[in-house]
Every structure is written in C-alpha cells, then in structure tokens.
Short mmCIF file of C-alpha atoms in Angstrom, two decimals:
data_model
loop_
_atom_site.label_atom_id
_atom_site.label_comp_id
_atom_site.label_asym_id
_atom_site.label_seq_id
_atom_site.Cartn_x
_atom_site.Cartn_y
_atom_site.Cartn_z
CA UNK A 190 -8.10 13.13 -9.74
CA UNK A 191 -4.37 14.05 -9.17
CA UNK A 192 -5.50 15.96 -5.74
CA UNK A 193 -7.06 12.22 -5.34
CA UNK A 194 -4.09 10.71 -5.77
CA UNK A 195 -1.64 12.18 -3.90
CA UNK A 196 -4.58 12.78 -0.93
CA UNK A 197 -4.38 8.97 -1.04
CA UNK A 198 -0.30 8.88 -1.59
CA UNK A 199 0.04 10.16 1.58
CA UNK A 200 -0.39 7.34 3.59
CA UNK A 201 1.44 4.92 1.10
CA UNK A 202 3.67 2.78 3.54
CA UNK A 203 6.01 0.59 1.38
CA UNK A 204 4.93 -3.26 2.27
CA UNK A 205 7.44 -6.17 1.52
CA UNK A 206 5.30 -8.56 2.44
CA UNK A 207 5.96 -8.78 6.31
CA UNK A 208 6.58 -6.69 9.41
CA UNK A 209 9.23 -4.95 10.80
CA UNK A 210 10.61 -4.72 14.64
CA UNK A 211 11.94 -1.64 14.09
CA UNK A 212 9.58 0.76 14.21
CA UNK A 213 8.87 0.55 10.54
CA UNK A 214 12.71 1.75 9.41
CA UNK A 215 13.61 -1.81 7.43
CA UNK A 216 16.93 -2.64 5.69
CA UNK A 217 17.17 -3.35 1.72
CA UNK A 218 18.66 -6.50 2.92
CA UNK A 219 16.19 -7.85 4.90
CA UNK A 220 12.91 -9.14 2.37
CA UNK A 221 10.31 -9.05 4.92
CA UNK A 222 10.76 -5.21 5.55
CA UNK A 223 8.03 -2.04 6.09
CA UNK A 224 9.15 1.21 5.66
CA UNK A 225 6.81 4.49 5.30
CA UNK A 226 7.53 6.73 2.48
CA UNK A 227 6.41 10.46 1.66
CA UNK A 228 3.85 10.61 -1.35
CA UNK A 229 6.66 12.11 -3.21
CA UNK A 230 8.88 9.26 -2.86
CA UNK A 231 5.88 7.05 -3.80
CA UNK A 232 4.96 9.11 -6.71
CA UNK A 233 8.86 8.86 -7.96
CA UNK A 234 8.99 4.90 -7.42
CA UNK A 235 5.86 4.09 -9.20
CA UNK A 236 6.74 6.23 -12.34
CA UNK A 237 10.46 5.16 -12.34
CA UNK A 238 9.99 1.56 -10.89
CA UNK A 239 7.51 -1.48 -12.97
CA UNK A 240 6.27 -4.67 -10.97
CA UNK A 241 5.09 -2.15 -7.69
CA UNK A 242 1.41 -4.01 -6.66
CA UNK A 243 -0.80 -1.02 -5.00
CA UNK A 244 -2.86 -2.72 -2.05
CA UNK A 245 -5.78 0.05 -1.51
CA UNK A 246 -6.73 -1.62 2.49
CA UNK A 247 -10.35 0.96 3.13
CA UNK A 248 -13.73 -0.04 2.93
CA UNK A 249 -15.31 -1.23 -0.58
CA UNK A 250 -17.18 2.11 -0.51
CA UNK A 251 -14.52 4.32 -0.30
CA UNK A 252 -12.53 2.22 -3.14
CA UNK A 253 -15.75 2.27 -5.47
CA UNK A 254 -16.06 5.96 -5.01
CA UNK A 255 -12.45 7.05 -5.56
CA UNK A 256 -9.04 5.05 -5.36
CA UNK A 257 -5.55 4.93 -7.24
CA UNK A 258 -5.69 3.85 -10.76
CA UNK A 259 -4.72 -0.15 -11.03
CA UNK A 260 -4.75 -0.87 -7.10
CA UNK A 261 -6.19 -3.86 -5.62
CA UNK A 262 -8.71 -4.13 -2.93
CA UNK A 263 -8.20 -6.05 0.40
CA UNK A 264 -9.83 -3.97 3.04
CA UNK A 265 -8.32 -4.41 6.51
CA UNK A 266 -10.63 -6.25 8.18
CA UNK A 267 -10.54 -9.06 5.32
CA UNK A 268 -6.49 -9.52 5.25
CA UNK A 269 -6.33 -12.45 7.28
CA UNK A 270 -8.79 -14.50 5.30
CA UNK A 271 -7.71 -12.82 1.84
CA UNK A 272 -4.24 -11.83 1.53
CA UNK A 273 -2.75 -15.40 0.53
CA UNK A 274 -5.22 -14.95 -2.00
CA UNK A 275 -5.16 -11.07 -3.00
CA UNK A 276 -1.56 -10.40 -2.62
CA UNK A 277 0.28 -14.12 -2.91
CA UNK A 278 3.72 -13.34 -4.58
CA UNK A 279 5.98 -12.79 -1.46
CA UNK A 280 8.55 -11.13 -3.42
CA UNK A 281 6.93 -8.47 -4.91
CA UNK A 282 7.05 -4.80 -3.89
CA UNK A 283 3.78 -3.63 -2.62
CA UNK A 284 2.70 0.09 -1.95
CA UNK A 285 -0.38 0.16 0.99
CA UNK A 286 -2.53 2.53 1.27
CA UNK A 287 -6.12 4.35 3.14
CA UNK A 288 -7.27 7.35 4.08
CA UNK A 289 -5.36 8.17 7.09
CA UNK A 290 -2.71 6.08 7.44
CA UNK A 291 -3.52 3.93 10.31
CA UNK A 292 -5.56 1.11 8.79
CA UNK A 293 -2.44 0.72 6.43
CA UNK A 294 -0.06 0.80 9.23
#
C-alpha cells in the first residue's frame, strides 16, 4: 500500500482551484495558483497540514482497484460537467493526482 501511495504521490500537482500562466510555478499570493510538488513534499503537507482535499482524476477502474486513502473521484474527462459539484469550495487546498502525471496536469 505505501509503494501505492507514493507510486501515486508522484504525480500530485498542488491545485488551488485555477490555472496558472506561468508554467505551473504560482505565487502564495495569488489564490488561483498550480504548482507541482515532489511526492515528498506532498507526503510532508498532508501529514503536517489538515483541510488538503485529494482529487484522484483516472478512470473509475483504476480508483476502484487502488487509490490514496480519503481521495475523491472526478476522472478527467468528467471535470467540466462535475467539478462545481465534486470539488465546489474555491478556497480549499487540493492535491491532484493519476498515474502519470499528465491527465492531472
């Protein structure tokens, strides 16, 4: 489970509920900011940090047959018609996640 996890941690981009122009390098300041982080700096925020929502973005199958204790569903190709829905508080800190890293991107 733990290889799981930080398998899976590796493509954790940090989402604050927007994008970035900047080729994903935000600023604190700014609330609609996406930064990528390593899995170790995800690890450290979600075991120092309470309130992070973990947005697991693959395929229902993949997140039935393994995924990130406590993360929430919303596979890519639904997050137009779901996110309002999934993922509505604007302020929160969310930590995105699949396989690879690109459908998180």
């Amino acid at each position: 489970m733990k290889k799981t996890l930080i398998v899976l941690a590796i493509s954790l981009v940090l989402f604050n509920t927007g994008c970035s122009n900047n080729n994903g390098q935000g600023h604190a300041e700014d609330p609609a900011t996406v930064n990528k982080i390593t899995a170790e700096e995800a690890n450290t925020r979600l075991s120092e940090e309470s309130g992070i929502i973990l947005v697991d973005v693959r395929t229902e199958e993949e997140y039935v047959e393994k995924h990130i204790p406590n993360a929430i569903l919303l596979p890519v190709e639904t997050i137009e018609e779901n996110a309002k829905t999934v993922i509505p508080d604007k302020d929160a800190v969310y930590f995105v996640y699949c396989r690879s890293g690109n459908r998180s991107a």
